[in-house]
Amino acid sequence: MANILTATADATYAHVLLRTEFSATGSLTAVVERSTDGGVTWTAVRGSPVDLVGPAPGAGNRIAYLYDVEAPLNVALNYRSTNNLGTVTLAGPVTIVVAANVSWLKDPARPWANLRIDDCQDTPVPTICATPLTEPAISLVASGLGAETRAGDFALFPVLNRPRPDDVYGYRKDVVTSWQVVSKTLNSMDSLTTFYAWGGPIFLQLPPVYGWPDRYYQPGDADTSRLSKDLRIPYRLWDVPLTVVDAPVGAAQGTAENNWCIIEDTYPTMGDLFATGFTWGDVVAGGAVALDGYGFGPYGDGPYGDGG
């Protein structure tokens, strides 16, 4: 038994898997935090505080797993975990290394639906952009960014017998913009439909060269248009208006590579799962799920891939 925190960066899904363990009797919960400045400041990871699980509520050797899907990309990340007894463990630095031509379209509430977006303007053209694709391959290509509008917050009141109005003003609003993506297969189109279906805030991470910071947005109407008059060609252009908002509150629902739907698909009965010898810790950590390469994460058979 030990007090230990491990952080494993996964570039495939652009997240960090965190495993926190405490040996002391009475360890029940833990607050898990991230630092991007070498430990000077800390931000709680979504889903924190977590409940520690183990042999019994009062026993030691209790663990929890957490995915950090909103961590900055290509930045050194440090983590710390503090249990309810005040014991602190540290991990890092680790880095989610992502290629310079890759963006991520993420849903903080449903990380299993997150999607990788490729930039096809590089020379030579990346393989995923140049190669003709067949179903059910997923290929989403960045197409454009709209103008950024920062609306004024003011009102002008005409005054009788005066040439100028009274001016009442406040702090200018944050950015309203738009985002364009091309889906290159029908399965890609379905993935974007699923992504936007929930209707809540999204998290957009673009390459630093774009000069576009990581931000949370509320998407507006998702407009989809065909790029060819030949109706057999599946290419679609998605044009979605975005308004910058604060980070949503609440824990995430499922993970990109490990959710109950894919567990159910893999193990039709509990007996099948128990026969593998996996522990519940293995299930939580994702060890019981064999990634099948379908899209960017097995979603399962539920209507939104998260609940069976």
XYZ file of C-alpha atoms in Angstrom:
308
model
C 0.000 0.000 0.000
C 1.229 3.482 -0.803
C 0.259 7.089 -1.284
C 0.806 7.638 -4.984
C -0.508 9.671 -7.902
C 0.230 8.658 -11.488
C -0.459 10.762 -14.596
C -0.386 9.155 -18.041
C -0.665 11.403 -21.102
C -2.537 9.912 -24.074
C -2.050 11.761 -27.358
C -4.541 9.522 -29.181
C -7.425 10.982 -27.194
C -5.694 14.204 -26.064
C -6.237 13.578 -22.369
C -4.423 12.512 -19.197
C -5.408 9.446 -17.162
C -4.950 10.079 -13.427
C -4.787 7.345 -10.793
C -4.707 8.428 -7.162
C -4.150 6.011 -4.277
C -3.981 6.533 -0.510
C -2.996 3.909 2.047
C -4.229 5.550 5.257
C -7.335 4.266 6.991
C -10.130 6.789 6.622
C -9.155 8.016 3.143
C -12.538 8.659 1.553
C -12.206 11.474 -1.006
C -9.494 13.318 -2.913
C -9.205 16.666 -4.665
C -7.197 16.333 -7.898
C -5.700 19.480 -9.421
C -3.653 20.512 -12.461
C -0.871 23.103 -12.772
C 0.553 24.509 -16.002
C 3.107 26.806 -14.356
C 5.261 24.379 -12.413
C 3.061 24.272 -9.328
C 2.582 27.993 -8.706
C -1.178 27.903 -9.336
C -3.598 24.970 -9.380
C -6.942 24.258 -11.060
C -9.298 21.448 -10.056
C -9.718 18.741 -12.702
C -13.309 18.177 -13.832
C -14.907 15.510 -11.656
C -12.890 16.475 -8.589
C -13.304 15.773 -5.710
C -13.471 12.047 -6.380
C -14.672 9.248 -4.137
C -11.938 6.776 -3.271
C -12.911 3.119 -3.519
C -11.347 0.140 -1.801
C -11.928 -2.898 0.383
C -14.230 -1.113 2.854
C -15.238 2.477 3.663
C -12.900 2.613 6.672
C -9.995 0.688 5.158
C -6.852 2.014 3.537
C -5.435 1.346 0.076
C -8.250 3.249 -1.601
C -8.026 4.473 -5.190
C -9.794 6.593 -7.796
C -9.346 7.222 -11.528
C -9.976 10.473 -13.342
C -9.549 11.643 -16.935
C -8.361 15.199 -17.562
C -9.733 15.950 -21.031
C -9.458 19.745 -20.830
C -5.730 19.983 -20.164
C -3.710 22.250 -22.488
C -1.927 20.481 -25.338
C 1.855 20.482 -25.795
C 2.320 22.034 -22.345
C 4.095 20.534 -19.310
C 1.418 19.479 -16.806
C 1.838 18.800 -13.089
C -0.808 17.198 -10.901
C -1.467 16.881 -7.200
C -4.019 14.924 -5.199
C -5.052 15.794 -1.651
C -7.172 13.375 0.364
C -9.654 14.262 3.102
C -6.921 13.693 5.705
C -4.666 16.328 4.129
C -2.149 13.920 2.584
C -0.716 15.303 -0.677
C 0.718 13.338 -3.607
C 2.299 14.756 -6.774
C 2.800 13.598 -10.369
C 4.358 15.017 -13.505
C 5.378 16.801 -15.486
C 3.667 15.053 -18.390
C 2.758 16.476 -21.793
C -0.037 15.667 -24.241
C 2.005 15.828 -27.440
C -0.199 16.668 -30.426
C 0.954 17.323 -33.996
C 0.981 20.921 -35.188
C -1.762 20.233 -37.765
C -4.277 18.716 -35.316
C -7.170 20.405 -33.489
C -9.617 18.938 -30.982
C -13.351 19.501 -30.782
C -14.376 18.490 -27.253
C -17.502 18.237 -25.155
C -16.557 18.744 -21.475
C -19.710 16.932 -20.342
C -19.349 14.003 -22.774
C -15.659 13.349 -23.516
C -16.514 10.080 -25.264
C -17.822 12.203 -28.151
C -14.614 14.250 -28.600
C -13.338 14.492 -32.174
C -9.947 15.117 -33.740
C -9.843 17.688 -36.546
C -7.035 17.656 -39.133
C -5.579 20.650 -40.948
C -5.118 19.741 -44.614
C -3.291 22.892 -45.695
C 0.169 21.529 -44.905
C 2.643 20.540 -47.595
C 2.941 17.664 -48.184
C -0.749 17.024 -47.575
C -1.301 14.685 -44.582
C -2.288 11.129 -45.507
C -5.695 11.395 -43.872
C -6.471 14.339 -46.165
C -5.072 12.985 -49.430
C -6.204 9.368 -49.312
C -9.736 8.513 -50.516
C -11.586 7.148 -47.499
C -14.146 4.379 -47.204
C -16.761 3.871 -44.532
C -16.638 3.711 -41.579
C -13.468 5.823 -41.545
C -13.715 9.150 -39.752
C -12.048 12.181 -41.305
C -12.856 15.710 -40.198
C -10.966 18.571 -41.769
C -10.632 22.139 -40.503
C -12.142 24.488 -43.074
C -12.216 27.966 -41.562
C -12.679 30.360 -38.676
C -15.071 33.265 -38.794
C -14.509 36.884 -37.817
C -14.324 37.543 -34.066
C -16.876 40.088 -32.883
C -16.664 41.665 -29.434
C -19.989 43.438 -29.090
C -20.232 46.712 -27.251
C -22.445 46.906 -24.157
C -23.852 50.421 -24.152
C -26.934 52.529 -24.708
C -27.270 56.030 -26.172
C -30.059 58.279 -24.932
C -31.002 61.397 -26.977
C -31.300 64.538 -24.868
C -33.650 67.375 -25.805
C -31.847 70.479 -27.035
C -28.412 68.827 -26.879
C -26.343 67.762 -29.923
C -24.952 64.637 -28.261
C -26.670 61.754 -26.476
C -26.006 60.527 -22.980
C -23.778 57.473 -23.100
C -24.245 54.585 -20.671
C -21.767 51.765 -21.152
C -20.338 48.639 -19.605
C -17.613 46.068 -20.157
C -17.429 44.855 -23.762
C -18.747 41.347 -24.465
C -16.495 38.395 -25.222
C -16.022 36.869 -28.661
C -18.800 35.729 -30.982
C -17.434 33.881 -34.004
C -17.984 30.793 -36.174
C -16.204 27.539 -36.971
C -16.237 25.509 -40.170
C -15.388 21.812 -40.493
C -15.661 19.405 -43.433
C -16.796 15.821 -42.794
C -15.498 13.464 -45.482
C -17.528 10.299 -44.848
C -21.068 9.501 -43.756
C -19.680 8.145 -40.502
C -17.844 11.423 -39.973
C -21.136 13.242 -40.480
C -22.829 10.969 -37.935
C -20.033 11.640 -35.441
C -20.498 15.403 -35.734
C -24.274 15.014 -35.465
C -23.766 13.079 -32.232
C -21.251 15.627 -30.981
C -23.619 18.579 -31.384
C -26.739 16.649 -30.316
C -26.493 17.422 -26.603
C -26.610 21.148 -27.340
C -24.388 22.329 -24.490
C -21.038 24.156 -24.336
C -18.028 22.794 -26.202
C -14.273 23.180 -25.773
C -12.149 23.982 -28.818
C -8.369 23.424 -28.872
C -6.572 24.675 -32.004
C -2.882 24.717 -32.978
C -0.993 27.665 -31.393
C -0.050 28.969 -34.860
C -3.716 29.911 -35.349
C -3.456 32.469 -32.543
C -6.733 31.096 -31.184
C -6.697 30.316 -27.431
C -8.389 27.318 -25.832
C -11.928 28.491 -25.041
C -15.385 27.245 -24.159
C -18.217 28.091 -26.571
C -21.968 27.768 -26.785
C -22.693 26.544 -30.342
C -25.596 28.011 -32.285
C -27.492 26.365 -35.154
C -25.388 23.715 -36.909
C -25.724 24.368 -40.647
C -24.686 21.484 -42.922
C -24.320 21.776 -46.702
C -23.117 19.425 -49.436
C -19.876 20.256 -51.209
C -20.750 18.409 -54.417
C -23.738 18.262 -56.722
C -23.089 14.527 -56.962
C -25.259 13.284 -54.086
C -23.166 10.131 -53.762
C -20.171 12.117 -52.522
C -20.488 12.351 -48.728
C -18.513 15.575 -48.142
C -20.387 18.065 -45.932
C -19.462 21.556 -44.754
C -20.471 22.316 -41.168
C -20.773 25.991 -40.294
C -21.537 26.635 -36.622
C -21.701 30.022 -34.861
C -19.903 30.096 -31.501
C -20.215 32.369 -28.467
C -17.505 32.322 -25.806
C -18.881 31.238 -22.416
C -17.530 30.198 -19.019
C -16.530 26.590 -18.448
C -19.625 24.482 -17.707
C -20.006 23.010 -14.242
C -20.520 19.366 -13.355
C -18.760 16.064 -13.807
C -18.138 14.435 -17.178
C -20.347 11.644 -18.467
C -18.273 8.641 -19.524
C -14.880 8.797 -21.238
C -13.556 8.683 -24.770
C -12.337 5.106 -24.577
C -14.123 3.580 -21.590
C -17.868 3.663 -20.961
C -20.598 1.238 -19.949
C -21.881 0.811 -23.494
C -18.581 -0.556 -24.768
C -18.249 -2.700 -21.620
C -21.677 -4.150 -22.397
C -20.732 -4.712 -26.033
C -17.520 -6.480 -25.020
C -18.958 -8.555 -22.160
C -22.635 -9.517 -22.748
C -22.988 -10.822 -19.160
C -21.370 -10.051 -15.819
C -20.119 -13.647 -15.855
C -18.159 -12.910 -19.028
C -16.538 -9.919 -17.351
C -15.734 -11.770 -14.115
C -14.219 -14.656 -16.081
C -11.490 -12.354 -17.394
C -10.013 -11.840 -13.936
C -10.183 -8.055 -14.302
C -10.734 -6.072 -11.114
C -13.112 -3.131 -10.852
C -9.996 -0.977 -10.834
C -9.122 -2.403 -14.240
C -12.634 -1.609 -15.477
C -12.478 1.989 -14.240
C -8.990 2.475 -15.693
C -10.066 1.175 -19.098
C -7.993 -1.993 -18.965
C -11.023 -4.165 -19.666
C -11.739 -2.415 -22.967
C -9.792 -3.312 -26.087
C -9.690 -0.282 -28.373
C -10.947 -1.251 -31.794
C -9.787 1.750 -33.795
C -13.336 2.698 -34.755
C -13.273 6.465 -35.061
C -11.529 8.051 -32.096
C -13.071 5.867 -29.410
C -15.616 3.064 -29.106
C -18.932 4.696 -28.287
C -21.131 1.647 -27.655
C -24.662 1.101 -28.913
C -26.626 3.629 -26.845
C -28.368 6.535 -28.577
C -25.579 8.830 -27.421
C -22.962 6.181 -26.748
C -22.885 6.749 -23.018
C -25.536 4.655 -21.366
C -26.206 1.458 -23.269
